[in-house]
PDB file of C-alpha atoms in Angstrom:
ATOM      1  CA  MET Q   1     101.705 112.774  71.783  1.00  0.00           C
ATOM      2  CA  GLU Q   2     100.872 112.124  75.470  1.00  0.00           C
ATOM      3  CA  ALA Q   3     102.754 109.667  77.708  1.00  0.00           C
ATOM      4  CA  ILE Q   4     102.158 109.523  81.458  1.00  0.00           C
ATOM      5  CA  PRO Q   5     104.069 107.672  84.189  1.00  0.00           C
ATOM      6  CA  ASP Q   6     102.332 105.592  86.848  1.00  0.00           C
ATOM      7  CA  ALA Q   7     101.253 107.586  89.852  1.00  0.00           C
ATOM      8  CA  GLU Q   8      99.438 105.724  92.625  1.00  0.00           C
ATOM      9  CA  TYR Q   9      97.717 108.755  94.048  1.00  0.00           C
ATOM     10  CA  THR Q  10      96.655 110.415  90.776  1.00  0.00           C
ATOM     11  CA  SER Q  11      94.351 107.533  89.500  1.00  0.00           C
ATOM     12  CA  TYR Q  12      91.321 109.735  89.653  1.00  0.00           C
ATOM     13  CA  THR Q  13      93.083 112.464  87.645  1.00  0.00           C
ATOM     14  CA  ILE Q  14      93.934 109.838  85.159  1.00  0.00           C
ATOM     15  CA  LEU Q  15      90.195 108.968  84.975  1.00  0.00           C
ATOM     16  CA  ASP Q  16      89.469 112.617  83.916  1.00  0.00           C
ATOM     17  CA  VAL Q  17      92.112 112.903  81.228  1.00  0.00           C
ATOM     18  CA  SER Q  18      92.191 109.375  79.838  1.00  0.00           C
ATOM     19  CA  ASN Q  19      90.510 110.475  76.525  1.00  0.00           C
ATOM     20  CA  TYR Q  20      93.762 112.052  75.258  1.00  0.00           C
ATOM     21  CA  ILE Q  21      96.479 109.653  76.704  1.00  0.00           C
ATOM     22  CA  ASP Q  22      98.425 107.875  74.010  1.00  0.00           C
ATOM     23  CA  GLN Q  23     100.635 105.585  76.291  1.00  0.00           C
ATOM     24  CA  ALA Q  24     100.923 105.050  80.002  1.00  0.00           C
ATOM     25  CA  ILE Q  25     103.513 103.433  82.200  1.00  0.00           C
ATOM     26  CA  CYS Q  26     102.830 101.535  85.295  1.00  0.00           C
ATOM     27  CA  VAL Q  27     105.434  99.978  87.782  1.00  0.00           C
ATOM     28  CA  SER Q  28     103.580  96.767  88.374  1.00  0.00           C
ATOM     29  CA  HIS Q  29     100.953  94.456  86.696  1.00  0.00           C
ATOM     30  CA  THR Q  30      98.571  95.206  89.558  1.00  0.00           C
ATOM     31  CA  SER Q  31      98.933  98.868  89.074  1.00  0.00           C
ATOM     32  CA  LYS Q  32      98.375  98.350  85.307  1.00  0.00           C
ATOM     33  CA  GLU Q  33      95.139  96.545  86.097  1.00  0.00           C
ATOM     34  CA  ASN Q  34      93.959  99.265  88.384  1.00  0.00           C
ATOM     35  CA  THR Q  35      94.866 101.992  85.847  1.00  0.00           C
ATOM     36  CA  VAL Q  36      92.958 100.280  83.097  1.00  0.00           C
ATOM     37  CA  LEU Q  37      89.881  99.603  85.258  1.00  0.00           C
ATOM     38  CA  ARG Q  38      89.727 103.079  86.816  1.00  0.00           C
ATOM     39  CA  SER Q  39      90.600 105.170  83.829  1.00  0.00           C
ATOM     40  CA  GLY Q  40      89.154 103.245  80.859  1.00  0.00           C
ATOM     41  CA  ILE Q  41      92.482 103.436  78.948  1.00  0.00           C
ATOM     42  CA  SER Q  42      92.897 100.490  76.501  1.00  0.00           C
ATOM     43  CA  PRO Q  43      95.152  97.893  77.952  1.00  0.00           C
ATOM     44  CA  GLU Q  44      97.260  97.938  74.689  1.00  0.00           C
ATOM     45  CA  LYS Q  45      98.212 101.614  75.615  1.00  0.00           C
ATOM     46  CA  VAL Q  46      99.446 100.697  79.181  1.00  0.00           C
ATOM     47  CA  PHE Q  47     102.939  99.276  79.700  1.00  0.00           C
ATOM     48  CA  MET Q  48     104.501  97.793  82.798  1.00  0.00           C
ATOM     49  CA  VAL Q  49     108.024  99.009  83.465  1.00  0.00           C
ATOM     50  CA  PRO Q  50     109.211  98.236  86.979  1.00  0.00           C
ATOM     51  CA  ASN Q  51     111.384 100.405  89.161  1.00  0.00           C
ATOM     52  CA  ALA Q  52     114.975  99.285  89.847  1.00  0.00           C
ATOM     53  CA  VAL Q  53     117.713  99.595  92.393  1.00  0.00           C
ATOM     54  CA  ASP Q  54     121.240 100.988  92.328  1.00  0.00           C
ATOM     55  CA  THR Q  55     122.994  97.791  93.287  1.00  0.00           C
ATOM     56  CA  ALA Q  56     126.359  99.610  93.335  1.00  0.00           C
ATOM     57  CA  MET Q  57     125.145 101.758  96.192  1.00  0.00           C
ATOM     58  CA  PHE Q  58     123.217  99.031  98.098  1.00  0.00           C
ATOM     59  CA  THR Q  59     125.724  96.319  98.792  1.00  0.00           C
ATOM     60  CA  PRO Q  60     125.757  93.796 101.593  1.00  0.00           C
ATOM     61  CA  SER Q  61     128.120  94.064 104.601  1.00  0.00           C
ATOM     62  CA  PRO Q  62     131.437  92.342 103.746  1.00  0.00           C
ATOM     63  CA  LYS Q  63     131.220  90.467 106.971  1.00  0.00           C
ATOM     64  CA  ARG Q  64     128.224  88.262 107.471  1.00  0.00           C
ATOM     65  CA  LEU Q  65     126.302  89.022 110.606  1.00  0.00           C
ATOM     66  CA  ASN Q  66     125.967  86.564 113.542  1.00  0.00           C
ATOM     67  CA  CYS Q  67     122.538  85.115 113.994  1.00  0.00           C
ATOM     68  CA  ASP Q  68     122.763  84.770 117.725  1.00  0.00           C
ATOM     69  CA  GLU Q  69     120.930  88.136 117.868  1.00  0.00           C
ATOM     70  CA  ILE Q  70     118.374  88.851 115.204  1.00  0.00           C
ATOM     71  CA  VAL Q  71     118.062  92.486 114.061  1.00  0.00           C
ATOM     72  CA  ILE Q  72     114.814  93.478 112.263  1.00  0.00           C
ATOM     73  CA  VAL Q  73     115.038  96.825 110.324  1.00  0.00           C
ATOM     74  CA  VAL Q  74     112.254  99.177 109.411  1.00  0.00           C
ATOM     75  CA  VAL Q  75     112.931 102.175 107.174  1.00  0.00           C
ATOM     76  CA  SER Q  76     109.831 103.916 106.419  1.00  0.00           C
ATOM     77  CA  ARG Q  77     107.781 107.069 106.680  1.00  0.00           C
ATOM     78  CA  LEU Q  78     105.901 106.693 109.916  1.00  0.00           C
ATOM     79  CA  VAL Q  79     102.372 107.321 108.553  1.00  0.00           C
ATOM     80  CA  TYR Q  80      99.163 105.514 108.306  1.00  0.00           C
ATOM     81  CA  ARG Q  81      99.617 104.367 104.697  1.00  0.00           C
ATOM     82  CA  LYS Q  82     102.851 102.814 105.611  1.00  0.00           C
ATOM     83  CA  GLY Q  83     101.360 100.660 108.265  1.00  0.00           C
ATOM     84  CA  ALA Q  84     102.911 102.337 111.347  1.00  0.00           C
ATOM     85  CA  ASP Q  85      99.845 101.316 113.365  1.00  0.00           C
ATOM     86  CA  LEU Q  86     100.608  97.723 112.420  1.00  0.00           C
ATOM     87  CA  LEU Q  87     104.045  98.045 113.815  1.00  0.00           C
ATOM     88  CA  VAL Q  88     102.787  99.352 117.128  1.00  0.00           C
ATOM     89  CA  GLU Q  89     101.041  95.857 117.454  1.00  0.00           C
ATOM     90  CA  VAL Q  90     103.519  93.563 115.793  1.00  0.00           C
ATOM     91  CA  ILE Q  91     106.697  94.707 117.551  1.00  0.00           C
ATOM     92  CA  PRO Q  92     105.803  93.995 121.222  1.00  0.00           C
ATOM     93  CA  GLU Q  93     104.488  90.559 120.213  1.00  0.00           C
ATOM     94  CA  VAL Q  94     107.651  89.676 118.210  1.00  0.00           C
ATOM     95  CA  CYS Q  95     109.776  90.816 121.197  1.00  0.00           C
ATOM     96  CA  ARG Q  96     107.696  88.754 123.574  1.00  0.00           C
ATOM     97  CA  LEU Q  97     107.998  85.601 121.433  1.00  0.00           C
ATOM     98  CA  PHE Q  98     111.670  86.009 120.450  1.00  0.00           C
ATOM     99  CA  PRO Q  99     113.881  87.281 123.200  1.00  0.00           C
ATOM    100  CA  LYS Q 100     116.969  87.491 120.924  1.00  0.00           C
ATOM    101  CA  VAL Q 101     115.201  89.811 118.394  1.00  0.00           C
ATOM    102  CA  HIS Q 102     116.015  93.524 118.294  1.00  0.00           C
ATOM    103  CA  PHE Q 103     114.466  96.229 116.126  1.00  0.00           C
ATOM    104  CA  ILE Q 104     115.983  99.327 114.380  1.00  0.00           C
ATOM    105  CA  VAL Q 105     113.335 101.781 113.242  1.00  0.00           C
ATOM    106  CA  GLY Q 106     114.427 104.491 110.800  1.00  0.00           C
ATOM    107  CA  GLY Q 107     111.995 107.134 109.673  1.00  0.00           C
ATOM    108  CA  ASP Q 108     109.833 109.976 110.934  1.00  0.00           C
ATOM    109  CA  GLY Q 109     106.203 111.110 110.734  1.00  0.00           C
ATOM    110  CA  PRO Q 110     102.995 111.714 112.636  1.00  0.00           C
ATOM    111  CA  LYS Q 111     102.865 108.077 113.849  1.00  0.00           C
ATOM    112  CA  ARG Q 112     106.248 108.139 115.425  1.00  0.00           C
ATOM    113  CA  VAL Q 113     104.756 109.263 118.702  1.00  0.00           C
ATOM    114  CA  ARG Q 114     102.693 105.977 118.809  1.00  0.00           C
ATOM    115  CA  LEU Q 115     105.919 103.951 118.462  1.00  0.00           C
ATOM    116  CA  GLU Q 116     107.642 105.785 121.127  1.00  0.00           C
ATOM    117  CA  GLU Q 117     104.564 105.289 123.456  1.00  0.00           C
ATOM    118  CA  MET Q 118     104.658 101.527 122.598  1.00  0.00           C
ATOM    119  CA  ARG Q 119     108.300 101.338 123.388  1.00  0.00           C
ATOM    120  CA  GLU Q 120     107.629 102.987 126.812  1.00  0.00           C
ATOM    121  CA  LYS Q 121     104.537 100.980 127.599  1.00  0.00           C
ATOM    122  CA  PHE Q 122     106.256  97.586 127.071  1.00  0.00           C
ATOM    123  CA  SER Q 123     109.728  98.731 128.441  1.00  0.00           C
ATOM    124  CA  LEU Q 124     111.419  98.000 125.099  1.00  0.00           C
ATOM    125  CA  GLN Q 125     113.877 100.798 125.109  1.00  0.00           C
ATOM    126  CA  ASP Q 126     116.817  98.335 124.984  1.00  0.00           C
ATOM    127  CA  ARG Q 127     115.331  96.344 122.037  1.00  0.00           C
ATOM    128  CA  VAL Q 128     113.746  98.941 119.849  1.00  0.00           C
ATOM    129  CA  GLU Q 129     116.044 101.705 118.559  1.00  0.00           C
ATOM    130  CA  MET Q 130     114.407 104.738 117.121  1.00  0.00           C
ATOM    131  CA  LEU Q 131     116.686 106.594 114.640  1.00  0.00           C
ATOM    132  CA  GLY Q 132     114.299 109.234 113.381  1.00  0.00           C
ATOM    133  CA  ALA Q 133     114.648 110.440 109.817  1.00  0.00           C
ATOM    134  CA  VAL Q 134     117.328 108.739 107.828  1.00  0.00           C
ATOM    135  CA  PRO Q 135     118.860 110.461 104.781  1.00  0.00           C
ATOM    136  CA  HIS Q 136     118.805 108.320 101.625  1.00  0.00           C
ATOM    137  CA  ALA Q 137     122.583 108.322 101.476  1.00  0.00           C
ATOM    138  CA  GLN Q 138     122.635 106.617 104.928  1.00  0.00           C
ATOM    139  CA  VAL Q 139     119.970 103.965 104.386  1.00  0.00           C
ATOM    140  CA  ARG Q 140     122.516 101.284 103.295  1.00  0.00           C
ATOM    141  CA  SER Q 141     124.338 101.715 106.665  1.00  0.00           C
ATOM    142  CA  VAL Q 142     121.077 101.192 108.448  1.00  0.00           C
ATOM    143  CA  LEU Q 143     120.128  98.122 106.377  1.00  0.00           C
ATOM    144  CA  ILE Q 144     123.371  96.197 106.644  1.00  0.00           C
ATOM    145  CA  SER Q 145     122.897  96.366 110.458  1.00  0.00           C
ATOM    146  CA  GLY Q 146     120.042  93.942 110.156  1.00  0.00           C
ATOM    147  CA  HIS Q 147     119.024  90.398 109.022  1.00  0.00           C
ATOM    148  CA  ILE Q 148     115.382  91.035 108.241  1.00  0.00           C
ATOM    149  CA  PHE Q 149     113.588  94.004 106.531  1.00  0.00           C
ATOM    150  CA  LEU Q 150     110.038  94.607 107.582  1.00  0.00           C
ATOM    151  CA  ASN Q 151     107.643  96.373 105.381  1.00  0.00           C
ATOM    152  CA  SER Q 152     104.191  96.969 106.812  1.00  0.00           C
ATOM    153  CA  SER Q 153     102.695  99.169 104.088  1.00  0.00           C
ATOM    154  CA  LEU Q 154      98.880  99.074 103.532  1.00  0.00           C
ATOM    155  CA  THR Q 155      99.199 100.008  99.883  1.00  0.00           C
ATOM    156  CA  GLU Q 156     102.107  99.922  97.436  1.00  0.00           C
ATOM    157  CA  ALA Q 157     102.299 100.151  93.628  1.00  0.00           C
ATOM    158  CA  PHE Q 158     105.892  98.675  93.845  1.00  0.00           C
ATOM    159  CA  CYS Q 159     108.020  99.486  96.897  1.00  0.00           C
ATOM    160  CA  ILE Q 160     111.620 100.342  96.019  1.00  0.00           C
ATOM    161  CA  ALA Q 161     112.523  99.999  99.751  1.00  0.00           C
ATOM    162  CA  ILE Q 162     112.198  96.211  99.288  1.00  0.00           C
ATOM    163  CA  LEU Q 163     114.602  96.237  96.473  1.00  0.00           C
ATOM    164  CA  GLU Q 164     117.169  98.246  98.407  1.00  0.00           C
ATOM    165  CA  ALA Q 165     116.935  95.811 101.298  1.00  0.00           C
ATOM    166  CA  ALA Q 166     117.198  92.733  99.182  1.00  0.00           C
ATOM    167  CA  SER Q 167     120.212  94.226  97.401  1.00  0.00           C
ATOM    168  CA  CYS Q 168     121.784  94.679 100.788  1.00  0.00           C
ATOM    169  CA  GLY Q 169     121.250  90.928 101.371  1.00  0.00           C
ATOM    170  CA  LEU Q 170     118.245  91.234 103.834  1.00  0.00           C
ATOM    171  CA  LEU Q 171     115.347  88.752 103.925  1.00  0.00           C
ATOM    172  CA  THR Q 172     112.086  90.749 103.563  1.00  0.00           C
ATOM    173  CA  VAL Q 173     108.949  90.387 105.411  1.00  0.00           C
ATOM    174  CA  SER Q 174     106.093  92.377 103.845  1.00  0.00           C
ATOM    175  CA  THR Q 175     102.321  92.858 103.579  1.00  0.00           C
ATOM    176  CA  ARG Q 176     100.687  91.299 100.575  1.00  0.00           C
ATOM    177  CA  VAL Q 177      99.367  94.519  99.168  1.00  0.00           C
ATOM    178  CA  GLY Q 178      99.368  96.114  95.692  1.00  0.00           C
ATOM    179  CA  GLY Q 179     102.376  95.210  93.426  1.00  0.00           C
ATOM    180  CA  VAL Q 180     104.610  93.949  96.363  1.00  0.00           C
ATOM    181  CA  PRO Q 181     103.979  90.138  95.598  1.00  0.00           C
ATOM    182  CA  GLU Q 182     105.489  90.788  92.069  1.00  0.00           C
ATOM    183  CA  VAL Q 183     108.773  92.421  93.334  1.00  0.00           C
ATOM    184  CA  LEU Q 184     110.833  89.536  94.735  1.00  0.00           C
ATOM    185  CA  PRO Q 185     111.053  85.818  94.229  1.00  0.00           C
ATOM    186  CA  ASP Q 186     109.463  83.652  96.906  1.00  0.00           C
ATOM    187  CA  ASP Q 187     112.674  82.611  98.486  1.00  0.00           C
ATOM    188  CA  MET Q 188     113.606  86.285  99.145  1.00  0.00           C
ATOM    189  CA  ILE Q 189     110.297  87.472 100.766  1.00  0.00           C
ATOM    190  CA  VAL Q 190     107.796  86.254 103.229  1.00  0.00           C
ATOM    191  CA  LEU Q 191     104.273  87.752 102.508  1.00  0.00           C
ATOM    192  CA  ALA Q 192     101.597  88.303 105.097  1.00  0.00           C
ATOM    193  CA  GLU Q 193      98.151  89.883 105.296  1.00  0.00           C
ATOM    194  CA  PRO Q 194      98.147  93.302 106.803  1.00  0.00           C
ATOM    195  CA  ALA Q 195      97.107  91.990 110.183  1.00  0.00           C
ATOM    196  CA  PRO Q 196      99.215  91.712 113.421  1.00  0.00           C
ATOM    197  CA  GLY Q 197      98.813  88.055 113.833  1.00  0.00           C
ATOM    198  CA  ASP Q 198      99.740  87.167 110.229  1.00  0.00           C
ATOM    199  CA  MET Q 199     102.651  89.666 110.377  1.00  0.00           C
ATOM    200  CA  VAL Q 200     104.020  87.902 113.500  1.00  0.00           C
ATOM    201  CA  ARG Q 201     103.754  84.427 111.790  1.00  0.00           C
ATOM    202  CA  ALA Q 202     105.591  85.766 108.803  1.00  0.00           C
ATOM    203  CA  VAL Q 203     108.406  87.125 111.021  1.00  0.00           C
ATOM    204  CA  LYS Q 204     108.679  83.745 112.601  1.00  0.00           C
ATOM    205  CA  LYS Q 205     108.953  81.994 109.308  1.00  0.00           C
ATOM    206  CA  ALA Q 206     111.595  84.548 108.266  1.00  0.00           C
ATOM    207  CA  ILE Q 207     113.681  83.876 111.319  1.00  0.00           C
ATOM    208  CA  ASP Q 208     113.625  80.149 110.541  1.00  0.00           C
ATOM    209  CA  MET Q 209     114.741  80.911 106.951  1.00  0.00           C
ATOM    210  CA  LEU Q 210     117.746  83.051 107.918  1.00  0.00           C
ATOM    211  CA  PRO Q 211     120.361  80.211 108.154  1.00  0.00           C
ATOM    212  CA  GLY Q 212     119.770  79.598 104.425  1.00  0.00           C
ATOM    213  CA  ILE Q 213     120.159  83.215 103.347  1.00  0.00           C
ATOM    214  CA  ASP Q 214     123.457  84.213 101.760  1.00  0.00           C
ATOM    215  CA  PRO Q 215     123.437  88.061 101.479  1.00  0.00           C
ATOM    216  CA  GLN Q 216     126.180  88.074  98.686  1.00  0.00           C
ATOM    217  CA  ILE Q 217     124.195  85.647  96.532  1.00  0.00           C
ATOM    218  CA  MET Q 218     121.033  87.601  97.141  1.00  0.00           C
ATOM    219  CA  HIS Q 219     122.835  90.872  95.986  1.00  0.00           C
ATOM    220  CA  LEU Q 220     124.048  89.205  92.758  1.00  0.00           C
ATOM    221  CA  ARG Q 221     120.536  88.037  92.042  1.00  0.00           C
ATOM    222  CA  MET Q 222     119.185  91.505  92.484  1.00  0.00           C
ATOM    223  CA  LYS Q 223     121.828  92.828  90.093  1.00  0.00           C
ATOM    224  CA  GLU Q 224     120.467  90.490  87.414  1.00  0.00           C
ATOM    225  CA  LEU Q 225     116.824  91.196  88.125  1.00  0.00           C
ATOM    226  CA  TYR Q 226     116.723  94.883  88.397  1.00  0.00           C
ATOM    227  CA  SER Q 227     118.780  97.422  86.307  1.00  0.00           C
ATOM    228  CA  TRP Q 228     118.198 101.060  85.681  1.00  0.00           C
ATOM    229  CA  ASP Q 229     119.695 100.594  82.221  1.00  0.00           C
ATOM    230  CA  ASP Q 230     116.945  98.087  81.451  1.00  0.00           C
ATOM    231  CA  VAL Q 231     114.306 100.310  82.902  1.00  0.00           C
ATOM    232  CA  ALA Q 232     115.604 103.308  80.707  1.00  0.00           C
ATOM    233  CA  LYS Q 233     115.533 101.128  77.662  1.00  0.00           C
ATOM    234  CA  ARG Q 234     112.019  99.865  78.192  1.00  0.00           C
ATOM    235  CA  THR Q 235     110.743 103.455  79.067  1.00  0.00           C
ATOM    236  CA  GLU Q 236     112.206 104.778  75.801  1.00  0.00           C
ATOM    237  CA  ILE Q 237     110.339 102.138  73.821  1.00  0.00           C
ATOM    238  CA  VAL Q 238     107.099 103.445  75.330  1.00  0.00           C
ATOM    239  CA  TYR Q 239     108.037 107.055  74.544  1.00  0.00           C
ATOM    240  CA  ASP Q 240     108.945 106.055  71.026  1.00  0.00           C
ATOM    241  CA  ARG Q 241     105.585 104.483  70.505  1.00  0.00           C
ATOM    242  CA  ALA Q 242     103.957 107.727  71.932  1.00  0.00           C
ATOM    243  CA  MET Q 243     105.972 109.701  69.490  1.00  0.00           C
ATOM    244  CA  GLU Q 244     104.659 107.526  66.557  1.00  0.00           C
ATOM    245  CA  SER Q 245     101.050 108.351  67.524  1.00  0.00           C
ATOM    246  CA  PRO Q 246      99.198 110.774  65.253  1.00  0.00           C
ATOM    247  CA  THR Q 247     100.080 114.342  65.959  1.00  0.00           C
ATOM    248  CA  THR Q 248      97.088 116.501  67.017  1.00  0.00           C
ATOM    249  CA  ASN Q 249      97.370 120.254  66.627  1.00  0.00           C
ATOM    250  CA  LEU Q 250      96.781 122.606  69.614  1.00  0.00           C
ATOM    251  CA  LEU Q 251      93.271 123.751  68.372  1.00  0.00           C
ATOM    252  CA  ASP Q 252      91.985 120.121  68.210  1.00  0.00           C
ATOM    253  CA  ARG Q 253      93.390 119.310  71.602  1.00  0.00           C
ATOM    254  CA  LEU Q 254      92.004 122.172  73.560  1.00  0.00           C
ATOM    255  CA  PRO Q 255      88.384 120.995  73.441  1.00  0.00           C
ATOM    256  CA  ARG Q 256      89.456 117.720  75.093  1.00  0.00           C
ATOM    257  CA  TYR Q 257      91.142 119.533  77.972  1.00  0.00           C
ATOM    258  CA  LEU Q 258      87.877 121.483  78.586  1.00  0.00           C
ATOM    259  CA  THR Q 259      86.249 118.163  79.464  1.00  0.00           C
ATOM    260  CA  CYS Q 260      88.477 117.668  82.504  1.00  0.00           C
ATOM    261  CA  GLY Q 261      86.145 119.808  84.590  1.00  0.00           C
ATOM    262  CA  SER Q 262      84.631 123.276  84.903  1.00  0.00           C
ATOM    263  CA  TRP Q 263      87.610 124.771  86.500  1.00  0.00           C
ATOM    264  CA  ALA Q 264      90.381 122.172  85.872  1.00  0.00           C
ATOM    265  CA  GLY Q 265      89.623 122.156  82.096  1.00  0.00           C
ATOM    266  CA  LYS Q 266      90.085 125.864  81.787  1.00  0.00           C
ATOM    267  CA  LEU Q 267      93.292 125.670  83.794  1.00  0.00           C
ATOM    268  CA  PHE Q 268      94.679 122.891  81.623  1.00  0.00           C
ATOM    269  CA  CYS Q 269      93.962 124.917  78.474  1.00  0.00           C
ATOM    270  CA  LEU Q 270      95.606 127.910  79.845  1.00  0.00           C
ATOM    271  CA  VAL Q 271      98.715 125.788  80.843  1.00  0.00           C
ATOM    272  CA  MET Q 272      98.865 124.253  77.345  1.00  0.00           C
ATOM    273  CA  ILE Q 273      98.527 127.601  75.569  1.00  0.00           C
ATOM    274  CA  ILE Q 274     101.432 128.985  77.701  1.00  0.00           C
ATOM    275  CA  ASN Q 275     103.598 125.896  77.075  1.00  0.00           C
ATOM    276  CA  TYR Q 276     102.807 126.219  73.280  1.00  0.00           C
ATOM    277  CA  LEU Q 277     103.785 129.807  73.188  1.00  0.00           C
ATOM    278  CA  LEU Q 278     106.876 129.256  75.266  1.00  0.00           C
ATOM    279  CA  TRP Q 279     107.830 126.364  72.938  1.00  0.00           C
ATOM    280  CA  ARG Q 280     107.389 128.510  69.865  1.00  0.00           C
ATOM    281  CA  LEU Q 281     109.512 131.259  71.614  1.00  0.00           C
ATOM    282  CA  LEU Q 282     112.356 128.903  72.258  1.00  0.00           C
ATOM    283  CA  GLU Q 283     112.251 127.554  68.789  1.00  0.00           C
ATOM    284  CA  PHE Q 284     112.522 131.156  67.511  1.00  0.00           C
ATOM    285  CA  LEU Q 285     115.375 132.032  69.863  1.00  0.00           C
ATOM    286  CA  GLN Q 286     117.433 128.890  69.593  1.00  0.00           C
ATOM    287  CA  PRO Q 287     119.645 130.029  66.529  1.00  0.00           C
ATOM    288  CA  ALA Q 288     120.071 133.548  68.223  1.00  0.00           C
ATOM    289  CA  VAL Q 289     121.611 132.072  71.428  1.00  0.00           C
ATOM    290  CA  GLY Q 290     123.845 129.573  69.636  1.00  0.00           C
ATOM    291  CA  ILE Q 291     122.242 126.379  70.863  1.00  0.00           C
ATOM    292  CA  GLU Q 292     123.554 123.411  68.864  1.00  0.00           C
ATOM    293  CA  GLU Q 293     120.959 121.001  67.710  1.00  0.00           C
ATOM    294  CA  VAL Q 294     121.423 117.448  69.039  1.00  0.00           C
ATOM    295  CA  PRO Q 295     121.762 115.086  66.215  1.00  0.00           C
ATOM    296  CA  ASP Q 296     119.176 112.401  65.808  1.00  0.00           C
ATOM    297  CA  ILE Q 297     120.820 109.058  66.422  1.00  0.00           C
ATOM    298  CA  GLY Q 298     117.583 107.039  66.584  1.00  0.00           C
ATOM    299  CA  PRO Q 299     115.934 105.237  69.416  1.00  0.00           C
ATOM    300  CA  LEU Q 300     118.258 104.597  72.454  1.00  0.00           C
ATOM    301  CA  HIS Q 301     117.185 100.980  72.663  1.00  0.00           C
ATOM    302  CA  ALA Q 302     118.663 100.436  69.205  1.00  0.00           C
ATOM    303  CA  HIS Q 303     122.086 101.187  70.635  1.00  0.00           C
ATOM    304  CA  LEU Q 304     121.782  99.390  73.997  1.00  0.00           C
ATOM    305  CA  GLY Q 305     122.360  95.674  74.282  1.00  0.00           C
ATOM    306  CA  SER Q 306     119.677  93.614  75.681  1.00  0.00           C
ATOM    307  CA  ARG Q 307     120.850  91.023  78.224  1.00  0.00           C
ATOM    308  CA  ASN Q 308     117.574  89.275  77.890  1.00  0.00           C
ATOM    309  CA  ASP Q 309     118.088  88.797  74.126  1.00  0.00           C
ATOM    310  CA  GLU Q 310     121.644  87.620  74.682  1.00  0.00           C
ATOM    311  CA  ALA Q 311     120.457  85.126  77.264  1.00  0.00           C
ATOM    312  CA  GLN Q 312     117.842  83.817  74.904  1.00  0.00           C
ATOM    313  CA  GLU Q 313     120.444  83.395  72.065  1.00  0.00           C
ATOM    314  CA  LYS Q 314     122.691  81.475  74.402  1.00  0.00           C
TER     315      LYS Q 314
END
């Protein structure tokens, strides 16, 4: 049995080992299509299970923000892939067109110096606040300071940051890349091409939409759309299917690992042999150390209620 999670940056590794994958999980339909095309895995073996958001942690501000001054929030690693170079061009233009707009930028990375230089060049010190690295526990406090969340990523399989922002009641402006268009309903996000001009247009559209945005209603919608309980249930279904796949003994599996490359194949074989020996050792030691066996209660999804099924029955 082999089951693998989606990994945007390991697609070429998947290409090498696809001949012994039983099931795969991707976080978006776009990611699933890419995985199937680049790895040769049968589409029937690839499942789409999205990420989710902790809506209990990411809640809107109890007090609705005044729209006399618009605050646009960016929380991201300041690297090329996250579109930091786009921000360098978009922020000055937005500030020029909309005098009442301010930016809060949370995050750190090699591109931070470019944003600092931009702020100095256009004298935007009083309109662009640079927070530096923001611990995840403090992300909500940053998000609820703003009206709009700006995501400038150049590639994304899903983008959990968008979910967190929407759960806090922020309208999102994002580049139309990867699986991002699948994440939120159209009335909760404004999509743009990863180009400065189109990003500025999207920000303008979002500002016009703000009077109709209710953060509390947006939060409740996110609570219904994305749940980690639902993700866990769907993930276990995939693992149950993988467990039902025909079992292949170690001697039959080792030749397949060797096909992964002259060096990688030998390394994979060594790792699998060590894992196998460790597993056998733990099985041998288990009674001696008094570890109680966990009773088999069947698949988890058999015990969890499905809100989708309940909704259909209603």
